[in-house]
Amino acid sequence: MSWLELKVFLKFLPWDSATARSVRGSTAEEDYWNPDRQLAAMFIDALREHTFVTVKLHGDPKKTKRLRAPDPIPRPGVEKRKDTRVIRFGGRHGSGAAELARVFGGGATNP
């Protein structure tokens, strides 16, 4: 193999080959999430969220009451969803203005 053939061979190696990764200085995990895979994962996440919303809005409220939104596909740069406390106002969970004042640190005013 001549030097020119070696140069052409190395230039046209697959993007995710070990030699190309070594030249770029990246790891296999970093290269796994190329832009195409990121886009596919975003599309799948959006489709799953759309399906969830459609079922939640058009389904029987008794059956969909405990339905949870889907978690996104784990990938670099996307944090796992944290369990957040849901604040409900009015009814047995608190009284509107007083609860808002407690949450946001202001005084409740009555007009």
mmCIF file with all atom_site columns, C-alpha atoms in Angstrom:
data_model
loop_
_atom_site.group_PDB
_atom_site.id
_atom_site.type_symbol
_atom_site.label_atom_id
_atom_site.label_alt_id
_atom_site.label_comp_id
_atom_site.label_asym_id
_atom_site.label_entity_id
_atom_site.label_seq_id
_atom_site.pdbx_PDB_ins_code
_atom_site.Cartn_x
_atom_site.Cartn_y
_atom_site.Cartn_z
_atom_site.occupancy
_atom_site.B_iso_or_equiv
_atom_site.pdbx_formal_charge
_atom_site.auth_seq_id
_atom_site.auth_comp_id
_atom_site.auth_asym_id
_atom_site.auth_atom_id
_atom_site.pdbx_PDB_model_num
ATOM 1   C CA . MET A 1 1   ? 0.000   0.000  0.000  1.00 0.00 ? 1   MET A CA 1
ATOM 2   C CA . SER A 1 2   ? 1.425   3.361  -0.960 1.00 0.00 ? 2   SER A CA 1
ATOM 3   C CA . TRP A 1 3   ? 1.332   6.473  1.221  1.00 0.00 ? 3   TRP A CA 1
ATOM 4   C CA . LEU A 1 4   ? -1.310  7.994  -1.042 1.00 0.00 ? 4   LEU A CA 1
ATOM 5   C CA . GLU A 1 5   ? -3.517  4.907  -0.702 1.00 0.00 ? 5   GLU A CA 1
ATOM 6   C CA . LEU A 1 6   ? -3.087  5.006  3.081  1.00 0.00 ? 6   LEU A CA 1
ATOM 7   C CA . LYS A 1 7   ? -4.012  8.701  3.136  1.00 0.00 ? 7   LYS A CA 1
ATOM 8   C CA . VAL A 1 8   ? -7.166  8.049  1.096  1.00 0.00 ? 8   VAL A CA 1
ATOM 9   C CA . PHE A 1 9   ? -8.030  5.033  3.248  1.00 0.00 ? 9   PHE A CA 1
ATOM 10  C CA . LEU A 1 10  ? -7.717  7.033  6.472  1.00 0.00 ? 10  LEU A CA 1
ATOM 11  C CA . LYS A 1 11  ? -9.595  10.021 5.034  1.00 0.00 ? 11  LYS A CA 1
ATOM 12  C CA . PHE A 1 12  ? -12.652 7.950  4.116  1.00 0.00 ? 12  PHE A CA 1
ATOM 13  C CA . LEU A 1 13  ? -12.866 5.787  7.222  1.00 0.00 ? 13  LEU A CA 1
ATOM 14  C CA . PRO A 1 14  ? -16.359 5.589  8.740  1.00 0.00 ? 14  PRO A CA 1
ATOM 15  C CA . TRP A 1 15  ? -17.115 8.435  11.117 1.00 0.00 ? 15  TRP A CA 1
ATOM 16  C CA . ASP A 1 16  ? -17.584 6.085  14.084 1.00 0.00 ? 16  ASP A CA 1
ATOM 17  C CA . SER A 1 17  ? -14.544 3.866  13.508 1.00 0.00 ? 17  SER A CA 1
ATOM 18  C CA . ALA A 1 18  ? -11.961 3.478  16.281 1.00 0.00 ? 18  ALA A CA 1
ATOM 19  C CA . THR A 1 19  ? -9.252  5.173  14.190 1.00 0.00 ? 19  THR A CA 1
ATOM 20  C CA . ALA A 1 20  ? -11.451 8.180  13.370 1.00 0.00 ? 20  ALA A CA 1
ATOM 21  C CA . ARG A 1 21  ? -12.423 8.480  17.057 1.00 0.00 ? 21  ARG A CA 1
ATOM 22  C CA . SER A 1 22  ? -8.772  8.355  18.048 1.00 0.00 ? 22  SER A CA 1
ATOM 23  C CA . VAL A 1 23  ? -7.881  11.134 15.592 1.00 0.00 ? 23  VAL A CA 1
ATOM 24  C CA . ARG A 1 24  ? -10.772 13.299 16.876 1.00 0.00 ? 24  ARG A CA 1
ATOM 25  C CA . GLY A 1 25  ? -9.997  12.445 20.498 1.00 0.00 ? 25  GLY A CA 1
ATOM 26  C CA . SER A 1 26  ? -13.546 11.403 21.385 1.00 0.00 ? 26  SER A CA 1
ATOM 27  C CA . THR A 1 27  ? -15.030 8.375  23.110 1.00 0.00 ? 27  THR A CA 1
ATOM 28  C CA . ALA A 1 28  ? -17.433 5.811  21.687 1.00 0.00 ? 28  ALA A CA 1
ATOM 29  C CA . GLU A 1 29  ? -20.241 7.102  23.929 1.00 0.00 ? 29  GLU A CA 1
ATOM 30  C CA . GLU A 1 30  ? -19.764 10.684 22.716 1.00 0.00 ? 30  GLU A CA 1
ATOM 31  C CA . ASP A 1 31  ? -19.816 9.582  19.103 1.00 0.00 ? 31  ASP A CA 1
ATOM 32  C CA . TYR A 1 32  ? -22.841 7.344  19.604 1.00 0.00 ? 32  TYR A CA 1
ATOM 33  C CA . TRP A 1 33  ? -25.069 10.409 19.996 1.00 0.00 ? 33  TRP A CA 1
ATOM 34  C CA . ASN A 1 34  ? -24.426 11.991 16.613 1.00 0.00 ? 34  ASN A CA 1
ATOM 35  C CA . PRO A 1 35  ? -26.881 14.637 15.354 1.00 0.00 ? 35  PRO A CA 1
ATOM 36  C CA . ASP A 1 36  ? -29.022 12.056 13.543 1.00 0.00 ? 36  ASP A CA 1
ATOM 37  C CA . ARG A 1 37  ? -29.542 10.015 16.702 1.00 0.00 ? 37  ARG A CA 1
ATOM 38  C CA . GLN A 1 38  ? -30.225 13.153 18.758 1.00 0.00 ? 38  GLN A CA 1
ATOM 39  C CA . LEU A 1 39  ? -32.880 14.193 16.242 1.00 0.00 ? 39  LEU A CA 1
ATOM 40  C CA . ALA A 1 40  ? -34.439 10.716 16.224 1.00 0.00 ? 40  ALA A CA 1
ATOM 41  C CA . ALA A 1 41  ? -34.550 10.676 20.043 1.00 0.00 ? 41  ALA A CA 1
ATOM 42  C CA . MET A 1 42  ? -36.173 14.139 20.101 1.00 0.00 ? 42  MET A CA 1
ATOM 43  C CA . PHE A 1 43  ? -38.747 12.976 17.550 1.00 0.00 ? 43  PHE A CA 1
ATOM 44  C CA . ILE A 1 44  ? -39.573 9.860  19.581 1.00 0.00 ? 44  ILE A CA 1
ATOM 45  C CA . ASP A 1 45  ? -39.869 11.924 22.785 1.00 0.00 ? 45  ASP A CA 1
ATOM 46  C CA . ALA A 1 46  ? -42.228 14.368 21.050 1.00 0.00 ? 46  ALA A CA 1
ATOM 47  C CA . LEU A 1 47  ? -44.330 11.524 19.653 1.00 0.00 ? 47  LEU A CA 1
ATOM 48  C CA . ARG A 1 48  ? -44.584 9.846  23.062 1.00 0.00 ? 48  ARG A CA 1
ATOM 49  C CA . GLU A 1 49  ? -45.587 13.144 24.712 1.00 0.00 ? 49  GLU A CA 1
ATOM 50  C CA . HIS A 1 50  ? -48.185 13.779 22.001 1.00 0.00 ? 50  HIS A CA 1
ATOM 51  C CA . THR A 1 51  ? -49.630 10.303 22.501 1.00 0.00 ? 51  THR A CA 1
ATOM 52  C CA . PHE A 1 52  ? -49.747 10.864 26.268 1.00 0.00 ? 52  PHE A CA 1
ATOM 53  C CA . VAL A 1 53  ? -51.562 14.196 25.895 1.00 0.00 ? 53  VAL A CA 1
ATOM 54  C CA . THR A 1 54  ? -54.023 12.744 23.381 1.00 0.00 ? 54  THR A CA 1
ATOM 55  C CA . VAL A 1 55  ? -54.875 9.821  25.659 1.00 0.00 ? 55  VAL A CA 1
ATOM 56  C CA . LYS A 1 56  ? -55.084 12.077 28.712 1.00 0.00 ? 56  LYS A CA 1
ATOM 57  C CA . LEU A 1 57  ? -57.386 14.609 27.029 1.00 0.00 ? 57  LEU A CA 1
ATOM 58  C CA . HIS A 1 58  ? -59.650 12.215 25.154 1.00 0.00 ? 58  HIS A CA 1
ATOM 59  C CA . GLY A 1 59  ? -59.626 9.223  27.486 1.00 0.00 ? 59  GLY A CA 1
ATOM 60  C CA . ASP A 1 60  ? -61.934 8.337  30.332 1.00 0.00 ? 60  ASP A CA 1
ATOM 61  C CA . PRO A 1 61  ? -60.900 10.529 33.303 1.00 0.00 ? 61  PRO A CA 1
ATOM 62  C CA . LYS A 1 62  ? -61.346 7.633  35.718 1.00 0.00 ? 62  LYS A CA 1
ATOM 63  C CA . LYS A 1 63  ? -58.967 5.440  33.723 1.00 0.00 ? 63  LYS A CA 1
ATOM 64  C CA . THR A 1 64  ? -56.372 8.113  32.885 1.00 0.00 ? 64  THR A CA 1
ATOM 65  C CA . LYS A 1 65  ? -56.280 9.698  36.348 1.00 0.00 ? 65  LYS A CA 1
ATOM 66  C CA . ARG A 1 66  ? -52.993 8.087  37.409 1.00 0.00 ? 66  ARG A CA 1
ATOM 67  C CA . LEU A 1 67  ? -51.375 8.159  33.969 1.00 0.00 ? 67  LEU A CA 1
ATOM 68  C CA . ARG A 1 68  ? -47.888 9.718  34.059 1.00 0.00 ? 68  ARG A CA 1
ATOM 69  C CA . ALA A 1 69  ? -46.085 11.562 31.291 1.00 0.00 ? 69  ALA A CA 1
ATOM 70  C CA . PRO A 1 70  ? -43.354 9.452  29.643 1.00 0.00 ? 70  PRO A CA 1
ATOM 71  C CA . ASP A 1 71  ? -39.729 10.041 30.578 1.00 0.00 ? 71  ASP A CA 1
ATOM 72  C CA . PRO A 1 72  ? -37.455 11.242 27.754 1.00 0.00 ? 72  PRO A CA 1
ATOM 73  C CA . ILE A 1 73  ? -34.964 8.848  26.223 1.00 0.00 ? 73  ILE A CA 1
ATOM 74  C CA . PRO A 1 74  ? -31.786 9.072  28.331 1.00 0.00 ? 74  PRO A CA 1
ATOM 75  C CA . ARG A 1 75  ? -29.058 10.831 26.361 1.00 0.00 ? 75  ARG A CA 1
ATOM 76  C CA . PRO A 1 76  ? -26.246 13.310 27.017 1.00 0.00 ? 76  PRO A CA 1
ATOM 77  C CA . GLY A 1 77  ? -27.441 16.840 27.687 1.00 0.00 ? 77  GLY A CA 1
ATOM 78  C CA . VAL A 1 78  ? -30.967 15.839 28.721 1.00 0.00 ? 78  VAL A CA 1
ATOM 79  C CA . GLU A 1 79  ? -31.548 15.641 32.441 1.00 0.00 ? 79  GLU A CA 1
ATOM 80  C CA . LYS A 1 80  ? -33.866 13.082 33.941 1.00 0.00 ? 80  LYS A CA 1
ATOM 81  C CA . ARG A 1 81  ? -37.155 14.585 35.038 1.00 0.00 ? 81  ARG A CA 1
ATOM 82  C CA . LYS A 1 82  ? -37.236 15.348 38.739 1.00 0.00 ? 82  LYS A CA 1
ATOM 83  C CA . ASP A 1 83  ? -40.284 14.578 40.834 1.00 0.00 ? 83  ASP A CA 1
ATOM 84  C CA . THR A 1 84  ? -41.747 17.968 41.559 1.00 0.00 ? 84  THR A CA 1
ATOM 85  C CA . ARG A 1 85  ? -44.397 18.710 44.083 1.00 0.00 ? 85  ARG A CA 1
ATOM 86  C CA . VAL A 1 86  ? -47.664 19.726 42.506 1.00 0.00 ? 86  VAL A CA 1
ATOM 87  C CA . ILE A 1 87  ? -49.298 22.711 44.183 1.00 0.00 ? 87  ILE A CA 1
ATOM 88  C CA . ARG A 1 88  ? -53.059 22.793 43.964 1.00 0.00 ? 88  ARG A CA 1
ATOM 89  C CA . PHE A 1 89  ? -55.080 25.824 44.883 1.00 0.00 ? 89  PHE A CA 1
ATOM 90  C CA . GLY A 1 90  ? -58.546 25.904 46.327 1.00 0.00 ? 90  GLY A CA 1
ATOM 91  C CA . GLY A 1 91  ? -60.614 23.059 47.714 1.00 0.00 ? 91  GLY A CA 1
ATOM 92  C CA . ARG A 1 92  ? -59.006 20.800 50.280 1.00 0.00 ? 92  ARG A CA 1
ATOM 93  C CA . HIS A 1 93  ? -55.436 21.629 49.177 1.00 0.00 ? 93  HIS A CA 1
ATOM 94  C CA . GLY A 1 94  ? -55.456 25.247 50.247 1.00 0.00 ? 94  GLY A CA 1
ATOM 95  C CA . SER A 1 95  ? -57.310 28.473 49.781 1.00 0.00 ? 95  SER A CA 1
ATOM 96  C CA . GLY A 1 96  ? -56.355 30.392 46.622 1.00 0.00 ? 96  GLY A CA 1
ATOM 97  C CA . ALA A 1 97  ? -54.903 33.786 47.714 1.00 0.00 ? 97  ALA A CA 1
ATOM 98  C CA . ALA A 1 98  ? -53.466 32.592 51.034 1.00 0.00 ? 98  ALA A CA 1
ATOM 99  C CA . GLU A 1 99  ? -51.783 29.610 49.370 1.00 0.00 ? 99  GLU A CA 1
ATOM 100 C CA . LEU A 1 100 ? -50.338 31.795 46.592 1.00 0.00 ? 100 LEU A CA 1
ATOM 101 C CA . ALA A 1 101 ? -49.028 34.247 49.182 1.00 0.00 ? 101 ALA A CA 1
ATOM 102 C CA . ARG A 1 102 ? -47.384 31.408 51.099 1.00 0.00 ? 102 ARG A CA 1
ATOM 103 C CA . VAL A 1 103 ? -45.765 29.959 47.963 1.00 0.00 ? 103 VAL A CA 1
ATOM 104 C CA . PHE A 1 104 ? -44.492 33.258 46.561 1.00 0.00 ? 104 PHE A CA 1
ATOM 105 C CA . GLY A 1 105 ? -43.638 34.900 49.876 1.00 0.00 ? 105 GLY A CA 1
ATOM 106 C CA . GLY A 1 106 ? -46.001 37.874 49.683 1.00 0.00 ? 106 GLY A CA 1
ATOM 107 C CA . GLY A 1 107 ? -48.954 38.975 51.718 1.00 0.00 ? 107 GLY A CA 1
ATOM 108 C CA . ALA A 1 108 ? -52.463 38.007 50.692 1.00 0.00 ? 108 ALA A CA 1
ATOM 109 C CA . THR A 1 109 ? -54.548 41.047 49.923 1.00 0.00 ? 109 THR A CA 1
ATOM 110 C CA . ASN A 1 110 ? -58.294 41.154 49.680 1.00 0.00 ? 110 ASN A CA 1
ATOM 111 C CA . PRO A 1 111 ? -59.820 43.793 47.380 1.00 0.00 ? 111 PRO A CA 1
#
